[in-house]
Coordinates of C-alpha atoms in Angstrom, one line a residue:
X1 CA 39.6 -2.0 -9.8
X2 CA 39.4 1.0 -7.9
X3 CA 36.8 2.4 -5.2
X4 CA 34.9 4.3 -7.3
X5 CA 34.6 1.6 -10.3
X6 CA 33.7 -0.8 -8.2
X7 CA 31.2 1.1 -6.8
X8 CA 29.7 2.1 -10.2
X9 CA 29.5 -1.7 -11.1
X10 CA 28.1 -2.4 -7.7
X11 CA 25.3 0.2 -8.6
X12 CA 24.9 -1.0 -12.3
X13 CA 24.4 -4.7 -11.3
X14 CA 21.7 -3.6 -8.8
X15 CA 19.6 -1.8 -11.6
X16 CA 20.2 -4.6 -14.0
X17 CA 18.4 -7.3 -11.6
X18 CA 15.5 -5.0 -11.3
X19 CA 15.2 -4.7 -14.6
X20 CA 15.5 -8.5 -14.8
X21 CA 13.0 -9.2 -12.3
X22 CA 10.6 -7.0 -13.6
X23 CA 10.8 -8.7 -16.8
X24 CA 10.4 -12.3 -15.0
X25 CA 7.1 -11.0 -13.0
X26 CA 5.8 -9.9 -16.6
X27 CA 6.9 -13.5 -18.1
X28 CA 4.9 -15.4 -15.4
X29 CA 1.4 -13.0 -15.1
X30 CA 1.6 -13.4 -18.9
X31 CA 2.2 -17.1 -19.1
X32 CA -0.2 -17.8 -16.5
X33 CA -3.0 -15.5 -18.5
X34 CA -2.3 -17.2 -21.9
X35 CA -3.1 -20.2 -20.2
X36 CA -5.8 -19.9 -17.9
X37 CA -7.9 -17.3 -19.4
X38 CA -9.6 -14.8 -17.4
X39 CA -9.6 -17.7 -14.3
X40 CA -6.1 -17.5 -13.0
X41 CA -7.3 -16.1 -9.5
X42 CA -4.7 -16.9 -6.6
X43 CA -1.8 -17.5 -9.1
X44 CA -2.0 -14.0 -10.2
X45 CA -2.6 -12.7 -7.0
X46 CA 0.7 -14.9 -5.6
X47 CA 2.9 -13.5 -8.3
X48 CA 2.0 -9.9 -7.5
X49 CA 2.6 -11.2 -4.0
X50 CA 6.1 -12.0 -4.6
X51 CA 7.0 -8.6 -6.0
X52 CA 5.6 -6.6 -3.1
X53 CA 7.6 -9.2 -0.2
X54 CA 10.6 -8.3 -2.3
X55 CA 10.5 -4.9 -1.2
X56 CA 8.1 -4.2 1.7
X57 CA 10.0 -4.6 5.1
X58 CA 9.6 -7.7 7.3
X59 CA 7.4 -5.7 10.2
X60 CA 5.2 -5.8 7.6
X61 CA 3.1 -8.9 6.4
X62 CA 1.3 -9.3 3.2
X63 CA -2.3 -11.6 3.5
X64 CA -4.7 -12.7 0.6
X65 CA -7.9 -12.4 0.3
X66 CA -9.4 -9.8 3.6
X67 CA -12.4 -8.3 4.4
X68 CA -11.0 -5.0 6.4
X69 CA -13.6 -3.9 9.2
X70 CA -14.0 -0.6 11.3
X71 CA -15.0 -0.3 15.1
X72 CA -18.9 0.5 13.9
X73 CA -19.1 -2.4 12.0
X74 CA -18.6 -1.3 8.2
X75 CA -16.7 -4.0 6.0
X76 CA -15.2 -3.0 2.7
X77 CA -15.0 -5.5 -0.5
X78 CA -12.8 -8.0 -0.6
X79 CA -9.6 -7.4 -0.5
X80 CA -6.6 -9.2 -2.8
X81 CA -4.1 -8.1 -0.5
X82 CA -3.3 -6.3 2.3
X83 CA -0.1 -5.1 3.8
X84 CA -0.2 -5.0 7.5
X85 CA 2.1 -4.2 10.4
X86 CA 0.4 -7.5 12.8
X87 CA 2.9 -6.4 15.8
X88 CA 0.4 -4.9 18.2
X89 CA -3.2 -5.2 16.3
X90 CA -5.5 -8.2 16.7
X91 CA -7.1 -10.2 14.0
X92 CA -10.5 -9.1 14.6
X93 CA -11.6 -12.8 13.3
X94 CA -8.8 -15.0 11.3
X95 CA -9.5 -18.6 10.9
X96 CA -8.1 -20.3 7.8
X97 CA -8.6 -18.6 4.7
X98 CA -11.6 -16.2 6.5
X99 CA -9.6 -13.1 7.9
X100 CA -11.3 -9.8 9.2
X101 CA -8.6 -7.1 9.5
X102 CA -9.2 -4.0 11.6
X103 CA -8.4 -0.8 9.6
X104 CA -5.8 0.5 12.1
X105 CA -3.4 -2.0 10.9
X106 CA -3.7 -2.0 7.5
X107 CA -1.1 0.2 5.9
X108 CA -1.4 -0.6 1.9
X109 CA -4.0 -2.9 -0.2
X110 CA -4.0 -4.1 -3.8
X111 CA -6.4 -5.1 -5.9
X112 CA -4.9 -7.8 -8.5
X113 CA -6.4 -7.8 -12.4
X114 CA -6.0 -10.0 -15.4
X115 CA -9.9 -9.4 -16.7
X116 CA -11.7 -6.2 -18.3
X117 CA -12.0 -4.1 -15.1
X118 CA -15.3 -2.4 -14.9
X119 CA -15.6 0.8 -13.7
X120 CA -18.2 0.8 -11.5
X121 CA -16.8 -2.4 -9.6
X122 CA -13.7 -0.6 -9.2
X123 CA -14.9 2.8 -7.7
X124 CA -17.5 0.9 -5.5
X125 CA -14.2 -1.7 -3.9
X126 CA -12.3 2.1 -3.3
X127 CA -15.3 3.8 -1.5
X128 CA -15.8 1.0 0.8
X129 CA -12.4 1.4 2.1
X130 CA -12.4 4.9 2.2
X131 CA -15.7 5.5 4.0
X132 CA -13.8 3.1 6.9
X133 CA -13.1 4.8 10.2
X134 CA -10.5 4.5 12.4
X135 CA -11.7 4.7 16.1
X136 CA -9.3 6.9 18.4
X137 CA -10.3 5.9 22.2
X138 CA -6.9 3.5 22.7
X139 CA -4.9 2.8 25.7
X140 CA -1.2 2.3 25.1
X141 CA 1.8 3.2 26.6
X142 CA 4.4 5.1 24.5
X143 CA 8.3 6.0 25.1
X144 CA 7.7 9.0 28.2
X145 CA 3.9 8.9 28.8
X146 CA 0.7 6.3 28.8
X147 CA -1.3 7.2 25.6
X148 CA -5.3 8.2 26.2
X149 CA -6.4 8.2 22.6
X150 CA -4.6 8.8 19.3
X151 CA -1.4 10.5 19.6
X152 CA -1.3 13.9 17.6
X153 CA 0.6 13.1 14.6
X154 CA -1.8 9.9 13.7
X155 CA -5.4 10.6 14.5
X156 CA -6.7 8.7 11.6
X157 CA -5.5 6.6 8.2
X158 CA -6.7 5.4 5.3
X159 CA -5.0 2.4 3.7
X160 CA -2.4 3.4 -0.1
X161 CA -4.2 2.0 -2.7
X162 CA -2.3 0.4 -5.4
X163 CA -3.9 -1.7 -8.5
X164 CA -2.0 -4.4 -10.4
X165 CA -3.1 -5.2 -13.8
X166 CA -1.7 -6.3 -17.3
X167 CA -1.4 -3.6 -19.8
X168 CA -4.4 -3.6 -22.3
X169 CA -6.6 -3.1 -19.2
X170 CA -6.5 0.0 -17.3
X171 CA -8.3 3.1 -18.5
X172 CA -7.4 7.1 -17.0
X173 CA -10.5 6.7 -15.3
X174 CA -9.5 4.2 -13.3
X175 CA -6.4 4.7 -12.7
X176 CA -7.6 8.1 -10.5
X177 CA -9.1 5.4 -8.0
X178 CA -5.5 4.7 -6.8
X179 CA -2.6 6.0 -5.6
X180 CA -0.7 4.1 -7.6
X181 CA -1.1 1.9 -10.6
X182 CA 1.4 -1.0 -11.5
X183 CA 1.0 -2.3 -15.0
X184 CA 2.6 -5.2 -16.5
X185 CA 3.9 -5.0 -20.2
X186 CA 4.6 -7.9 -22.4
X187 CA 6.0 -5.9 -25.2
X188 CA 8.5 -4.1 -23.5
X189 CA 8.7 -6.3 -20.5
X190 CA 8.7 -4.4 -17.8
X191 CA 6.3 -2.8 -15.3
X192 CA 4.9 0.4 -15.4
X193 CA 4.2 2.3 -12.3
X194 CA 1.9 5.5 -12.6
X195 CA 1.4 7.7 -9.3
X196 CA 0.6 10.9 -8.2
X197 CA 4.4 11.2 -8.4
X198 CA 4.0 15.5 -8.3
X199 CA 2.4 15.4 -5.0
X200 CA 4.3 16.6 -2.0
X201 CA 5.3 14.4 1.4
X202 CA 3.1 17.1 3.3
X203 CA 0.4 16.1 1.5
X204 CA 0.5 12.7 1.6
X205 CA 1.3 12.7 5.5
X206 CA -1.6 14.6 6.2
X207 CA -3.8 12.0 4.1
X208 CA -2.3 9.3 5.4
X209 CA -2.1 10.5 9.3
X210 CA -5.5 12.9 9.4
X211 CA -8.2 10.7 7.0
X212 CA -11.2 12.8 7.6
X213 CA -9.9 14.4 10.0
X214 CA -9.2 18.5 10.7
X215 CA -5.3 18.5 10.5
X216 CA -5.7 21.0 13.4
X217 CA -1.9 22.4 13.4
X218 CA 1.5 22.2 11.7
X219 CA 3.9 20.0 13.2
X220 CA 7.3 20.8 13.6
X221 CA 9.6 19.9 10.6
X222 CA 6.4 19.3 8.5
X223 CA 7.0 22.5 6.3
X224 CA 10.1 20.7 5.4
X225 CA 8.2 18.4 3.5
X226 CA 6.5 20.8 0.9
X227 CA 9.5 21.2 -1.3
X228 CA 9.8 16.9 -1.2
X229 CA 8.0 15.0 -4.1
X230 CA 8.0 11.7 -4.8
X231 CA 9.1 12.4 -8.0
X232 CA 12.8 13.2 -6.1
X233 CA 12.9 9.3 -5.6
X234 CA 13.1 8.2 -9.4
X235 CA 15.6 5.9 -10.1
X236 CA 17.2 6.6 -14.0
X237 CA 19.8 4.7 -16.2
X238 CA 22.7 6.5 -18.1
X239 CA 20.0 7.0 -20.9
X240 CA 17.4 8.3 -18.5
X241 CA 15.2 5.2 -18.6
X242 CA 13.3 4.9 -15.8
X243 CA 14.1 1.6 -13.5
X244 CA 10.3 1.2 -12.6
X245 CA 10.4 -1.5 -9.8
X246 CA 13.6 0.1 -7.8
X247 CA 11.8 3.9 -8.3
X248 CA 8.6 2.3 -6.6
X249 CA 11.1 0.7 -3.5
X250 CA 12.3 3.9 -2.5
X251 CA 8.4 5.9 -2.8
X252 CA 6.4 3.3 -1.5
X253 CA 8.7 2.6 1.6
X254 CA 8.9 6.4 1.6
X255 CA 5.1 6.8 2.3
X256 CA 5.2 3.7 4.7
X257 CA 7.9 5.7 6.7
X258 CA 5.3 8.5 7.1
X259 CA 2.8 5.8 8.5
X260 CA 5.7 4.5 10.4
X261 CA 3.5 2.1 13.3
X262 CA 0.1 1.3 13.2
X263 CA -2.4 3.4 14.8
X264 CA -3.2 2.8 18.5
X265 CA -5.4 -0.1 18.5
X266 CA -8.8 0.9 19.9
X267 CA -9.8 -2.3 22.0
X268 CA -13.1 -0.8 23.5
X269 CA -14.2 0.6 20.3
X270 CA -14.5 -2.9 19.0
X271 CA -15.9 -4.5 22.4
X272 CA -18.7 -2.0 21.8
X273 CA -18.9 -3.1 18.9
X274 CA -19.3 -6.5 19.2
X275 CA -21.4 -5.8 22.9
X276 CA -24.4 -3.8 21.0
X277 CA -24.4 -6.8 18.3
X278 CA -28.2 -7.6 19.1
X279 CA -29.6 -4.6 21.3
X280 CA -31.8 -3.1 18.4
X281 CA -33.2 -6.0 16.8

């Protein structure tokens, strides 16, 4: 066998275990629905777990079940789970199961359903996290320089938010609440993934790097980015079906890459924080 063929076989077996592990994460959320009902809580939660440690790098680390908290004391919903680079940000409180994140860390969070999702539950668990702050008075030292506050390119972040769900469950309505939408599907046994695929990397760097913030400049290369969608990173068979799970790889770890570290962690923020605790009552 040549080079080339044995690189085309090389790539064809590659596509052909996504495919087949997609089916076997569809298998087990379905198995485990059948035969728990609506109460299959951390089960559900670990499968979805498995998929995302698959393909999210190890800097990263995936938790269940977090309350993420900003510097003045807001606390979103709780959380199925987050993805979060620990390297240089504190646990603001983690003691067994009981873990308050800070939102500087967290990079990505996922809510896990197997029940009717309600609408008003759903956009109430997204504002929480979006009305989250990041605090921008850190002290760190970077590669030529000590770093007074947050560095240009990163003033502020808002965690990707990505819902998984089974297939009979997730209205358009809903699915607007995310950036990106996995849905499992027993009938053709694979999963789904919906996104604003259309959007340009300029866009979503300047979401993810200036969350109500002014984006006060263009940075250089960023123009670059207009004419790159994450539509560029679909991953298609011979037939131009869509490999779903290998397509989402390459985007997701795309956007992380814009992220790239955690913000600066603010340590006086959060002393104030926890110094005024009291003053007012």
């Amino acid at each position: 066998m040549n080079k080339e063929k044995r690189k085309q076989k090389l790539v064809t077996n590659v596509k052909a275990n996504y495919r087949q592990v997609e089916q076997s994460i569809v298998n087990q959320l379905y198995m485990k629905h059948d035969l728990h009902g609506t109460s299959i809580g951390s089960a559900r939660e670990d499968i979805w777990a498995q998929l995302f440690d698959m393909i999210i790098p190890k800097k990263f680390v995936i938790e269940h079940s977090v309350f993420i908290i900003d510097s003045k004391g807001n606390v979103s919903s709780e959380v199925d789970l987050a993805i979060l680079d620990e390297t240089y940000t504190p646990y603001i409180f983690r003691y067994g199961r009981l873990k308050f994140i800070p939102i500087e860390a967290v990079a990505v969070v996922v809510e896990c359903k197997s029940q009717s999702l309600n609408k008003d539950g759903i956009t109430n668990w997204c504002n929480n996290l979006t009305e989250l702050k990041t605090a921008d008075n850190s002290i760190a030292r970077i590669a030529d320089r000590i770093a007074v506050g947050s560095v240009p390119t990163q003033k502020s972040t808002c965690p990707i938010r990505i819902l998984c769900a089974l297939n009979s469950e997730v209205d358009e309505k809903i699915k607007q609440e995310f950036d990106f939408v996995l849905v499992a599907d027993d009938k053709e046994g694979k999963i789904n993934i919906e996104g604003n695929t259309e959007g340009n990397l300029q866009g979503w760097f300047r979401k993810l790097n200036f969350h109500k913030t002014n984006h006060e400049k263009e940075f250089s290369k960023e123009k670059l980015l207009k004419d790159v969608k994450l539509k560029d990173y679909e991953v298609k068979d011979e037939d131009g079906t869509l490999v779903s799970l290998l397509t989402f790889n390459f985007q997701l770890n795309q956007l992380l890459m814009l992220i790239n570290n955690p913000l600066l962690f603010p340590h006086r923020a959060y002393a104030k924080l926890f110094n005024a605790e009291g003053k007012d009552s």
